[in-house]
Short mmCIF file of C-alpha atoms in Angstrom, two decimals:
data_model
loop_
_atom_site.label_atom_id
_atom_site.label_comp_id
_atom_site.label_asym_id
_atom_site.label_seq_id
_atom_site.Cartn_x
_atom_site.Cartn_y
_atom_site.Cartn_z
CA UNK P 600 131.30 115.42 102.62
CA UNK P 601 129.21 115.18 100.02
CA UNK P 602 127.47 111.71 99.45
CA UNK P 603 126.83 111.58 95.63
CA UNK P 604 124.87 109.00 94.04
CA UNK P 605 123.77 108.18 90.08
CA UNK P 606 120.71 109.23 88.79
CA UNK P 607 119.66 105.60 88.53
CA UNK P 608 120.13 105.43 92.49
CA UNK P 609 118.03 108.48 93.11
CA UNK P 610 115.24 106.88 91.28
CA UNK P 611 115.64 104.16 93.62
CA UNK P 612 115.48 106.47 96.30
CA UNK P 613 112.54 108.32 94.96
CA UNK P 614 110.07 104.97 94.47
CA UNK P 615 110.89 103.45 97.74
CA UNK P 616 110.29 106.80 99.62
CA UNK P 617 107.05 107.29 97.35
CA UNK P 618 105.82 103.76 97.76
CA UNK P 619 106.09 103.83 101.33
CA UNK P 620 104.58 107.09 101.49
CA UNK P 621 101.78 105.88 99.47
CA UNK P 622 101.22 101.95 101.61
CA UNK P 623 101.22 104.24 104.59
CA UNK P 624 98.65 106.90 103.56
CA UNK P 625 96.48 103.44 102.48
CA UNK P 626 96.97 101.81 105.83
CA UNK P 627 95.78 104.67 107.99
CA UNK P 628 92.65 104.75 105.43
CA UNK P 629 91.93 101.04 105.86
CA UNK P 630 92.17 101.82 109.79
CA UNK P 631 90.55 104.90 110.21
CA UNK P 632 87.74 104.78 107.36
CA UNK P 633 86.52 101.07 108.25
CA UNK P 634 83.28 101.40 106.29
CA UNK P 635 85.19 103.55 103.03
CA UNK P 636 87.37 101.00 101.99
CA UNK P 637 85.67 101.56 97.77
CA UNK P 638 87.46 105.17 97.95
CA UNK P 639 90.80 104.07 99.28
CA UNK P 640 90.82 101.38 96.54
CA UNK P 641 89.67 103.81 94.06
CA UNK P 642 93.04 106.07 95.39
CA UNK P 643 95.53 103.50 95.27
CA UNK P 644 94.47 102.99 92.10
CA UNK P 645 94.75 106.61 90.97
CA UNK P 646 98.31 106.68 92.98
CA UNK P 647 99.84 103.72 91.17
CA UNK P 648 98.31 104.76 87.82
CA UNK P 649 100.95 107.75 88.43
CA UNK P 650 103.53 105.34 89.54
CA UNK P 651 103.50 103.56 86.18
CA UNK P 652 105.86 104.54 83.64
CA UNK P 653 104.75 102.08 80.88
CA UNK P 654 101.41 102.47 79.26
CA UNK P 655 100.67 98.70 79.59
CA UNK P 656 101.06 99.62 83.63
CA UNK P 657 98.84 102.78 83.72
CA UNK P 658 96.27 100.55 81.62
CA UNK P 659 96.43 98.21 84.16
CA UNK P 660 95.02 100.89 86.87
CA UNK P 661 91.99 102.63 84.95
CA UNK P 662 90.60 98.44 83.89
CA UNK P 663 90.78 98.24 87.82
CA UNK P 664 88.80 101.53 88.37
CA UNK P 665 86.31 100.26 85.45
CA UNK P 666 85.73 97.00 87.11
CA UNK P 667 85.12 99.19 90.47
CA UNK P 668 82.67 101.03 88.53
CA UNK P 669 80.46 97.97 87.59
CA UNK P 670 81.01 96.18 90.54
CA UNK P 671 82.64 93.59 89.32
CA UNK P 672 82.70 90.55 91.65
CA UNK P 673 86.02 90.80 92.02
CA UNK P 674 85.66 93.28 94.33
CA UNK P 675 85.04 91.51 96.83
CA UNK P 676 88.19 90.20 97.04
CA UNK P 677 89.35 93.10 97.05
CA UNK P 678 87.65 94.36 100.02
CA UNK P 679 88.46 90.85 101.80
CA UNK P 680 92.19 92.08 101.37
CA UNK P 681 91.54 95.22 102.94
CA UNK P 682 89.13 93.77 105.54
CA UNK P 683 89.93 90.14 106.37
CA UNK P 684 94.07 90.14 106.27
CA UNK P 685 95.80 90.42 109.50
CA UNK P 686 97.51 93.66 109.76
CA UNK P 687 101.44 92.48 108.49
CA UNK P 688 100.03 90.28 105.54
CA UNK P 689 97.90 93.45 104.45
CA UNK P 690 101.43 96.02 104.34
CA UNK P 691 103.49 92.93 103.25
CA UNK P 692 101.42 92.67 100.40
CA UNK P 693 101.06 96.31 99.01
CA UNK P 694 104.86 96.95 99.86
CA UNK P 695 106.37 93.98 97.78
CA UNK P 696 103.85 93.22 95.66
CA UNK P 697 102.54 97.10 94.67
CA UNK P 698 105.75 98.50 95.35
CA UNK P 699 108.70 96.49 95.24
CA UNK P 700 107.65 93.96 92.30
CA UNK P 701 105.80 96.87 90.40
CA UNK P 702 107.59 99.58 90.31
CA UNK P 703 111.71 99.43 92.03
CA UNK P 704 111.74 95.67 90.40
CA UNK P 705 110.43 96.99 87.08
CA UNK P 706 113.38 99.82 87.13
CA UNK P 707 116.49 97.46 87.71
CA UNK P 708 114.62 95.03 85.15
CA UNK P 709 114.54 97.54 82.63
CA UNK P 710 118.10 99.10 83.05
CA UNK P 711 119.08 95.12 82.05
CA UNK P 712 117.08 94.83 79.49
CA UNK P 713 118.33 97.66 78.08
CA UNK P 714 121.88 95.60 77.90
CA UNK P 715 120.46 92.89 75.86
CA UNK P 716 120.29 90.79 79.36
CA UNK P 717 117.50 88.69 81.09
CA UNK P 718 116.12 90.06 84.37
CA UNK P 719 112.74 87.90 85.27
CA UNK P 720 110.46 89.03 87.15
CA UNK P 721 109.82 86.30 89.23
CA UNK P 722 111.90 83.08 90.55
CA UNK P 723 110.80 79.55 91.30
CA UNK P 724 113.20 77.72 93.79
CA UNK P 725 113.08 74.23 94.60
CA UNK P 726 114.98 74.21 98.01
CA UNK P 727 114.05 70.41 98.67
CA UNK P 728 113.12 67.35 96.72
CA UNK P 729 111.83 65.28 99.83
CA UNK P 730 108.53 65.41 100.61
CA UNK P 731 106.27 63.61 103.05
CA UNK P 732 103.61 62.21 99.98
CA UNK P 733 104.57 60.27 96.23
CA UNK P 734 101.99 61.61 94.27
CA UNK P 735 100.87 60.56 90.93
CA UNK P 736 102.57 62.40 87.72
CA UNK P 737 104.59 64.41 89.95
CA UNK P 738 107.06 66.60 88.26
CA UNK P 739 109.37 66.69 91.20
CA UNK P 740 109.83 62.53 92.25
CA UNK P 741 112.37 61.29 89.69
CA UNK P 742 115.14 64.16 91.17
CA UNK P 743 117.55 62.91 93.43
CA UNK P 744 116.19 63.65 97.29
CA UNK P 745 118.90 66.45 97.46
CA UNK P 746 118.73 70.23 99.45
CA UNK P 747 120.07 73.33 98.44
CA UNK P 748 122.35 74.59 100.70
CA UNK P 749 120.80 77.43 103.04
CA UNK P 750 123.53 79.77 101.78
CA UNK P 751 122.94 78.83 98.30
CA UNK P 752 119.14 79.92 98.54
CA UNK P 753 119.54 83.39 100.51
CA UNK P 754 122.72 84.17 97.59
CA UNK P 755 120.27 83.23 95.15
CA UNK P 756 117.72 85.94 96.56
CA UNK P 757 120.47 88.59 97.08
CA UNK P 758 121.51 88.47 93.71
CA UNK P 759 117.97 88.41 92.68
CA UNK P 760 117.01 92.05 94.19
CA UNK P 761 120.23 93.30 92.49
CA UNK P 762 118.84 92.15 89.38
CA UNK P 763 114.92 93.69 90.24
CA UNK P 764 113.20 90.15 91.54
CA UNK P 765 110.99 90.86 94.31
CA UNK P 766 109.09 87.44 93.80
CA UNK P 767 109.37 83.89 94.52
CA UNK P 768 107.68 80.82 94.69
CA UNK P 769 108.87 78.06 96.20
CA UNK P 770 108.63 74.99 95.48
CA UNK P 771 109.84 71.42 95.92
CA UNK P 772 109.25 68.56 97.38
CA UNK P 773 107.25 69.94 100.06
CA UNK P 774 108.53 73.30 100.32
CA UNK P 775 107.86 73.30 104.57
CA UNK P 776 110.33 70.41 104.94
CA UNK P 777 113.41 72.31 104.37
CA UNK P 778 114.66 73.06 108.11
CA UNK P 779 115.23 76.92 107.21
CA UNK P 780 112.74 77.96 105.30
CA UNK P 781 111.21 80.57 107.96
CA UNK P 782 114.69 82.04 108.22
CA UNK P 783 114.63 82.87 104.69
CA UNK P 784 110.99 84.21 104.87
CA UNK P 785 112.40 86.51 107.87
CA UNK P 786 115.70 87.83 106.25
CA UNK P 787 113.93 88.84 102.76
CA UNK P 788 110.80 90.52 104.16
CA UNK P 789 111.49 93.31 101.09
CA UNK P 790 110.15 89.87 98.55
CA UNK P 791 106.92 87.98 98.46
CA UNK P 792 106.66 84.18 98.24
CA UNK P 793 104.11 82.31 97.04
CA UNK P 794 104.50 78.86 98.01
CA UNK P 795 103.37 75.54 96.53
CA UNK P 796 102.65 73.23 99.16
CA UNK P 797 100.04 70.22 100.14
CA UNK P 798 98.98 72.05 103.33
CA UNK P 799 100.10 69.18 105.78
CA UNK P 800 102.25 71.01 107.38
CA UNK P 801 100.30 74.01 108.07
CA UNK P 802 98.53 73.66 111.41
CA UNK P 803 97.54 76.87 113.60
CA UNK P 804 100.90 77.40 114.57
CA UNK P 805 102.53 77.64 111.22
CA UNK P 806 99.63 79.83 110.04
CA UNK P 807 100.11 82.39 113.46
CA UNK P 808 103.84 82.12 112.51
CA UNK P 809 103.31 82.69 108.35
CA UNK P 810 100.68 85.71 109.08
CA UNK P 811 102.97 87.57 111.62
CA UNK P 812 105.63 87.09 108.85
CA UNK P 813 103.35 88.64 106.42
CA UNK P 814 105.25 88.28 103.11
CA UNK P 815 104.23 84.38 102.07
CA UNK P 816 101.35 83.12 100.39
CA UNK P 817 100.82 79.47 100.52
CA UNK P 818 98.90 77.58 97.37
CA UNK P 819 97.94 74.49 98.81
CA UNK P 820 97.12 71.46 95.90
CA UNK P 821 93.85 70.08 95.12
CA UNK P 822 92.90 67.44 92.49
CA UNK P 823 89.20 68.11 92.60
CA UNK P 824 86.87 66.81 95.68
CA UNK P 825 87.84 64.06 98.16
CA UNK P 826 87.58 61.52 95.70
CA UNK P 827 90.14 62.46 92.98
CA UNK P 828 92.49 64.14 95.81
CA UNK P 829 92.56 61.04 97.98
CA UNK P 830 93.09 58.76 94.57
CA UNK P 831 96.48 61.13 93.57
CA UNK P 832 97.08 62.22 96.74
CA UNK P 833 96.56 59.41 99.73
CA UNK P 834 93.50 58.17 101.82
CA UNK P 835 92.09 61.22 104.11
CA UNK P 836 94.52 64.21 102.11
CA UNK P 837 91.51 66.21 101.25
CA UNK P 838 90.17 66.30 104.61
CA UNK P 839 93.42 68.18 105.71
CA UNK P 840 94.10 69.92 102.96
CA UNK P 841 90.59 71.84 104.35
CA UNK P 842 91.76 71.81 107.36
CA UNK P 843 95.00 73.75 106.20
CA UNK P 844 92.49 76.40 104.02
CA UNK P 845 90.54 76.86 107.30
CA UNK P 846 94.15 76.91 109.70
CA UNK P 847 94.58 79.71 107.27
CA UNK P 848 91.82 81.86 107.30
CA UNK P 849 91.50 82.03 111.01
CA UNK P 850 95.06 83.35 111.06
CA UNK P 851 94.21 86.09 108.19
CA UNK P 852 96.81 84.58 105.14
CA UNK P 853 96.71 84.95 101.47
CA UNK P 854 96.62 81.87 100.21
CA UNK P 855 94.87 80.16 97.33
CA UNK P 856 94.80 76.47 95.74
CA UNK P 857 97.01 74.94 93.03
CA UNK P 858 95.20 72.35 90.61
CA UNK P 859 96.40 69.98 87.86
CA UNK P 860 94.51 68.83 85.11
CA UNK P 861 94.36 65.35 84.04
CA UNK P 862 91.95 63.84 81.80
CA UNK P 863 90.17 62.20 84.98
CA UNK P 864 89.93 65.16 86.70
CA UNK P 865 89.75 68.40 84.21
CA UNK P 866 86.22 68.36 84.32
CA UNK P 867 85.56 68.34 87.81
CA UNK P 868 87.93 71.19 88.90
CA UNK P 869 86.56 73.45 85.95
CA UNK P 870 83.26 72.83 87.22
CA UNK P 871 81.40 75.90 89.34
CA UNK P 872 80.56 73.32 92.43
CA UNK P 873 84.63 73.28 92.42
CA UNK P 874 84.93 76.64 92.43
CA UNK P 875 82.37 77.60 95.11
CA UNK P 876 84.06 75.04 97.29
CA UNK P 877 87.42 77.14 97.15
CA UNK P 878 85.51 80.72 97.27
CA UNK P 879 83.54 79.44 100.14
CA UNK P 880 87.07 78.07 101.76
CA UNK P 881 88.31 81.64 101.51
CA UNK P 882 90.63 80.92 98.69
CA UNK P 883 91.98 84.55 97.31
CA UNK P 884 93.85 82.78 94.76
CA UNK P 885 93.77 79.84 92.49
CA UNK P 886 96.46 78.17 89.94
CA UNK P 887 95.71 75.72 87.60
CA UNK P 888 98.47 73.58 85.59
CA UNK P 889 98.05 71.07 83.07
CA UNK P 890 99.71 67.50 83.47
CA UNK P 891 102.94 67.49 82.00
CA UNK P 892 104.43 63.72 80.83
CA UNK P 893 107.74 63.95 83.50
CA UNK P 894 108.59 62.97 86.59
CA UNK P 895 107.22 59.88 88.44
CA UNK P 896 106.17 57.22 86.05
CA UNK P 897 104.96 59.55 83.07
CA UNK P 898 102.12 58.88 80.96
CA UNK P 899 100.99 60.45 78.16
CA UNK P 900 97.44 59.42 78.47
CA UNK P 901 96.80 61.05 82.06
CA UNK P 902 97.18 64.23 79.85
CA UNK P 903 93.93 66.23 79.49
CA UNK P 904 92.71 66.06 75.97
CA UNK P 905 92.70 69.27 74.07
CA UNK P 906 89.08 70.15 74.17
CA UNK P 907 89.28 69.10 77.94
CA UNK P 908 91.97 72.16 77.66
CA UNK P 909 89.70 74.73 76.10
CA UNK P 910 86.80 74.06 78.08
CA UNK P 911 88.74 74.71 81.56
CA UNK P 912 90.30 77.44 79.61
CA UNK P 913 86.42 78.82 79.31
CA UNK P 914 85.37 78.27 82.67
CA UNK P 915 88.75 79.89 83.89
CA UNK P 916 87.81 82.98 81.82
CA UNK P 917 83.59 82.78 83.07
CA UNK P 918 85.10 82.18 87.14
CA UNK P 919 86.90 85.80 86.76
CA UNK P 920 83.89 87.27 85.62
CA UNK P 921 81.42 85.64 88.10
CA UNK P 922 83.30 84.57 91.43
CA UNK P 923 85.07 86.81 94.25
CA UNK P 924 88.62 85.09 93.38
CA UNK P 925 91.13 85.35 91.04
CA UNK P 926 92.16 82.69 89.12
CA UNK P 927 94.35 81.71 86.51
CA UNK P 928 95.67 78.36 83.87
CA UNK P 929 100.00 79.07 83.26
CA UNK P 930 98.64 77.83 79.56
CA UNK P 931 95.54 78.89 78.38
CA UNK P 932 96.02 82.35 79.92
CA UNK P 933 98.80 83.11 77.50
CA UNK P 934 97.60 86.57 76.97
CA UNK P 935 98.42 87.23 81.10
CA UNK P 936 102.09 87.73 80.34
CA UNK P 937 102.07 87.66 76.47
CA UNK P 938 103.05 84.28 76.03
CA UNK P 939 105.30 81.72 77.70
CA UNK P 940 107.36 83.53 80.75
CA UNK P 941 110.12 80.48 80.36
CA UNK P 942 114.15 80.71 80.26
CA UNK P 943 114.58 83.54 82.03
CA UNK P 944 112.05 86.03 79.96
CA UNK P 945 110.19 86.34 82.70
CA UNK P 946 111.07 83.25 85.30
CA UNK P 947 113.59 80.54 85.62
CA UNK P 948 113.70 77.51 88.04
CA UNK P 949 116.71 76.51 90.17
CA UNK P 950 115.87 72.81 91.67
CA UNK P 951 117.23 71.79 94.84
CA UNK P 952 120.81 70.64 93.25
CA UNK P 953 121.24 73.58 92.46
CA UNK P 954 120.52 73.38 88.57
CA UNK P 955 119.11 76.14 86.69
CA UNK P 956 116.47 75.33 84.55
CA UNK P 957 114.39 77.05 81.52
CA UNK P 958 111.08 76.67 84.22
CA UNK P 959 109.97 73.89 86.30
CA UNK P 960 108.81 71.57 83.25
CA UNK P 961 111.73 72.06 80.94
CA UNK P 962 114.40 69.86 82.66
CA UNK P 963 116.91 70.71 80.79
CA UNK P 964 119.87 72.52 81.65
CA UNK P 965 123.87 73.54 81.14
CA UNK P 966 124.41 75.14 84.51
CA UNK P 967 124.23 75.15 87.98
CA UNK P 968 123.66 77.96 90.61
CA UNK P 969 126.50 76.46 92.55
CA UNK P 970 129.09 77.14 90.52
CA UNK P 971 127.65 80.61 88.73
CA UNK P 972 126.14 83.54 89.40
CA UNK P 973 122.35 83.90 88.67
CA UNK P 974 123.10 86.95 85.94
CA UNK P 975 125.55 84.20 83.91
CA UNK P 976 122.96 81.16 84.92
CA UNK P 977 120.42 83.29 83.13
CA UNK P 978 122.07 84.52 80.15
CA UNK P 979 123.69 81.05 79.48
CA UNK P 980 123.69 79.74 75.06
CA UNK P 981 120.94 77.39 76.07
CA UNK P 982 118.65 80.27 78.10
CA UNK P 983 119.05 82.85 74.95
CA UNK P 984 118.70 80.22 72.79
CA UNK P 985 115.33 79.63 74.69
CA UNK P 986 114.27 83.77 74.28
CA UNK P 987 115.72 84.30 70.92
CA UNK P 988 112.84 81.69 68.99
CA UNK P 989 110.04 83.73 71.34
CA UNK P 990 107.48 84.17 70.07
CA UNK P 991 107.41 80.89 68.51
CA UNK P 992 103.55 81.08 67.79
CA UNK P 993 101.54 84.36 67.86
CA UNK P 994 98.68 82.33 69.49
CA UNK P 995 99.19 83.30 72.74
CA UNK P 996 96.67 80.51 74.06
CA UNK P 997 99.06 77.49 73.34
CA UNK P 998 102.40 79.08 74.39
CA UNK P 999 103.72 75.78 76.00
CA UNK P 1000 107.49 74.82 74.01
CA UNK P 1001 106.70 71.43 75.54
CA UNK P 1002 103.41 70.51 74.45
CA UNK P 1003 101.98 72.95 72.39
CA UNK P 1004 105.14 74.05 70.45
CA UNK P 1005 107.24 71.05 71.40
CA UNK P 1006 110.06 71.27 68.30
CA UNK P 1007 111.06 74.34 70.51
CA UNK P 1008 112.32 72.21 72.83
CA UNK P 1009 113.87 69.78 71.23
CA UNK P 1010 115.62 72.73 68.99
CA UNK P 1011 116.87 74.56 71.66
CA UNK P 1012 117.71 71.84 73.58
CA UNK P 1013 120.12 70.99 70.54
CA UNK P 1014 121.23 74.65 70.07
CA UNK P 1015 122.39 75.52 73.37
CA UNK P 1016 123.91 71.54 74.15
CA UNK P 1017 121.65 71.41 77.04
CA UNK P 1018 121.55 68.15 79.38
CA UNK P 1019 118.24 66.30 80.83
CA UNK P 1020 117.97 67.29 84.35
CA UNK P 1021 116.36 63.38 85.30
CA UNK P 1022 115.41 60.48 83.39
CA UNK P 1023 111.79 61.18 83.47
CA UNK P 1024 112.26 63.75 80.53
CA UNK P 1025 114.39 61.98 77.95
CA UNK P 1026 111.03 60.97 75.88
CA UNK P 1027 110.22 64.03 74.60
CA UNK P 1028 113.38 64.07 72.84
CA UNK P 1029 113.04 60.62 71.01
CA UNK P 1030 110.12 57.98 71.68
CA UNK P 1031 106.90 60.81 72.66
CA UNK P 1032 108.02 63.16 70.00
CA UNK P 1033 105.80 62.21 67.50
CA UNK P 1034 102.67 62.34 69.98
CA UNK P 1035 103.56 65.67 71.40
CA UNK P 1036 104.20 66.50 67.88
CA UNK P 1037 100.52 65.60 67.19
CA UNK P 1038 98.89 66.84 70.49
CA UNK P 1039 100.09 69.97 69.75
CA UNK P 1040 98.54 70.11 66.30
CA UNK P 1041 95.69 68.90 67.53
CA UNK P 1042 95.15 71.41 70.16
CA UNK P 1043 95.95 74.18 67.41
CA UNK P 1044 93.32 72.95 66.28
CA UNK P 1045 90.69 73.69 68.83
CA UNK P 1046 91.83 76.95 69.69
CA UNK P 1047 93.49 79.15 66.55
CA UNK P 1048 90.16 79.62 65.65
CA UNK P 1049 89.21 80.78 69.36
CA UNK P 1050 92.58 83.59 68.96
CA UNK P 1051 91.49 84.94 65.50
CA UNK P 1052 87.80 85.42 67.19
CA UNK P 1053 89.91 87.10 70.00
CA UNK P 1054 91.74 89.67 67.48
CA UNK P 1055 88.45 90.19 65.54
CA UNK P 1056 87.30 91.45 68.57
CA UNK P 1057 90.12 93.38 69.37
CA UNK P 1058 90.58 91.28 72.92
CA UNK P 1059 94.08 90.59 71.48
CA UNK P 1060 97.42 92.66 73.71
CA UNK P 1061 95.00 95.86 74.59
CA UNK P 1062 96.74 96.43 78.12
CA UNK P 1063 97.66 93.59 79.64
CA UNK P 1064 96.09 92.35 82.66
CA UNK P 1065 99.44 91.89 84.67
CA UNK P 1066 101.53 94.63 84.58
CA UNK P 1067 104.67 92.75 83.29
CA UNK P 1068 105.69 95.80 81.38
CA UNK P 1069 104.85 93.65 77.83
CA UNK P 1070 107.51 90.76 76.10
CA UNK P 1071 110.12 91.32 79.23
CA UNK P 1072 113.67 89.54 78.59
CA UNK P 1073 113.60 88.81 74.72
CA UNK P 1074 117.14 89.00 73.19
CA UNK P 1075 117.21 91.30 70.18
CA UNK P 1076 119.85 90.37 68.15
CA UNK P 1077 121.83 88.72 71.09
CA UNK P 1078 124.60 86.34 70.07
#
């Protein structure tokens, strides 16, 4: 009896087989030609360019080879991936990020996009709001201390993979408090997991276990040096973060840091002294966030000034060119993703109560994943109202609908009939609205001239550095 498969299924099988062949060949080259990593990297980029269907993706790998020829500092990072990572971590990074997220997942996502539906590249899931710390300004602190049922957590990832989502960011609360978190990683070995954590539970045993799994990359929160970190997170926390870094490096893990810019620490985390410390501690990546006034005791005065944000943006661009670490600012680096990712365009958030939100900071909702499928929730009238407004500004240096274009949040919440997920965001609709509008206009005055200069220099929208396929997930004329 012949088994018939559709052309789409045949493409998926071909991508997986070809991808496995590429990864197997690459792993063989690394193990047998330890001193010839450069040739292995160049060969990998050529294979991936041939696999790519979109011109943006092809340009990404051509840019990679150009960096290699120029001996860019980031190449030291690539060499570390080839030499320092645990074999399981290296293989899972190649298979899950390069093949499943970039190629297999993209094929599935494009099919849904053609139907006018959302298909995010990644999902953020906060399975628990429990935490062993209580940090000033934490966006998660206002939620009830619930936990997402394991069966729902598992179902969301299974449904996500059907849509082409193979990249999951786990947040909280403190994710490692969740009792069956490692079981999720084990069940979904074909997915890549980035975990935002305070690092206190990553001892040597946990680090070795995560390295064996291979598909988990922690990003440990840090506020600067010892003074800044201990002030916001508690006495002794800086030393515990340093210990977590050491444990992960010893185990051969892929890991990095996350830092939230406030008015108090922006110049510190944007300093060369700080980034040198992160490189010395073995971080492969670093994610910078801007403090958003929501959550536990929200403070408008705690937000970095527009001038501080622009200085940080400039510093991060400089760090990428000088140091062997990939760092990004989810606000100032809007060019990497073509603007805001929220509302199912590139990502969405599911909290511990099951509430489906456009973004971890955009804490309004209409649906609960316990009552809806993932596809239904991502295509709600509320999420469509957000995507239909995109892009809300031409300037991708100010992409955020909360602090850069706050009227977008208010309009989408009103049109979509969304409810606040907690009391810590209500002020954005009322008492703080005027302040947020004024802040957005002040920041625009700072970065609009920068955007115009980038356009004149031809540095806008010429092959996105991240292979996301352009403006993914936008509803075109959807109701």
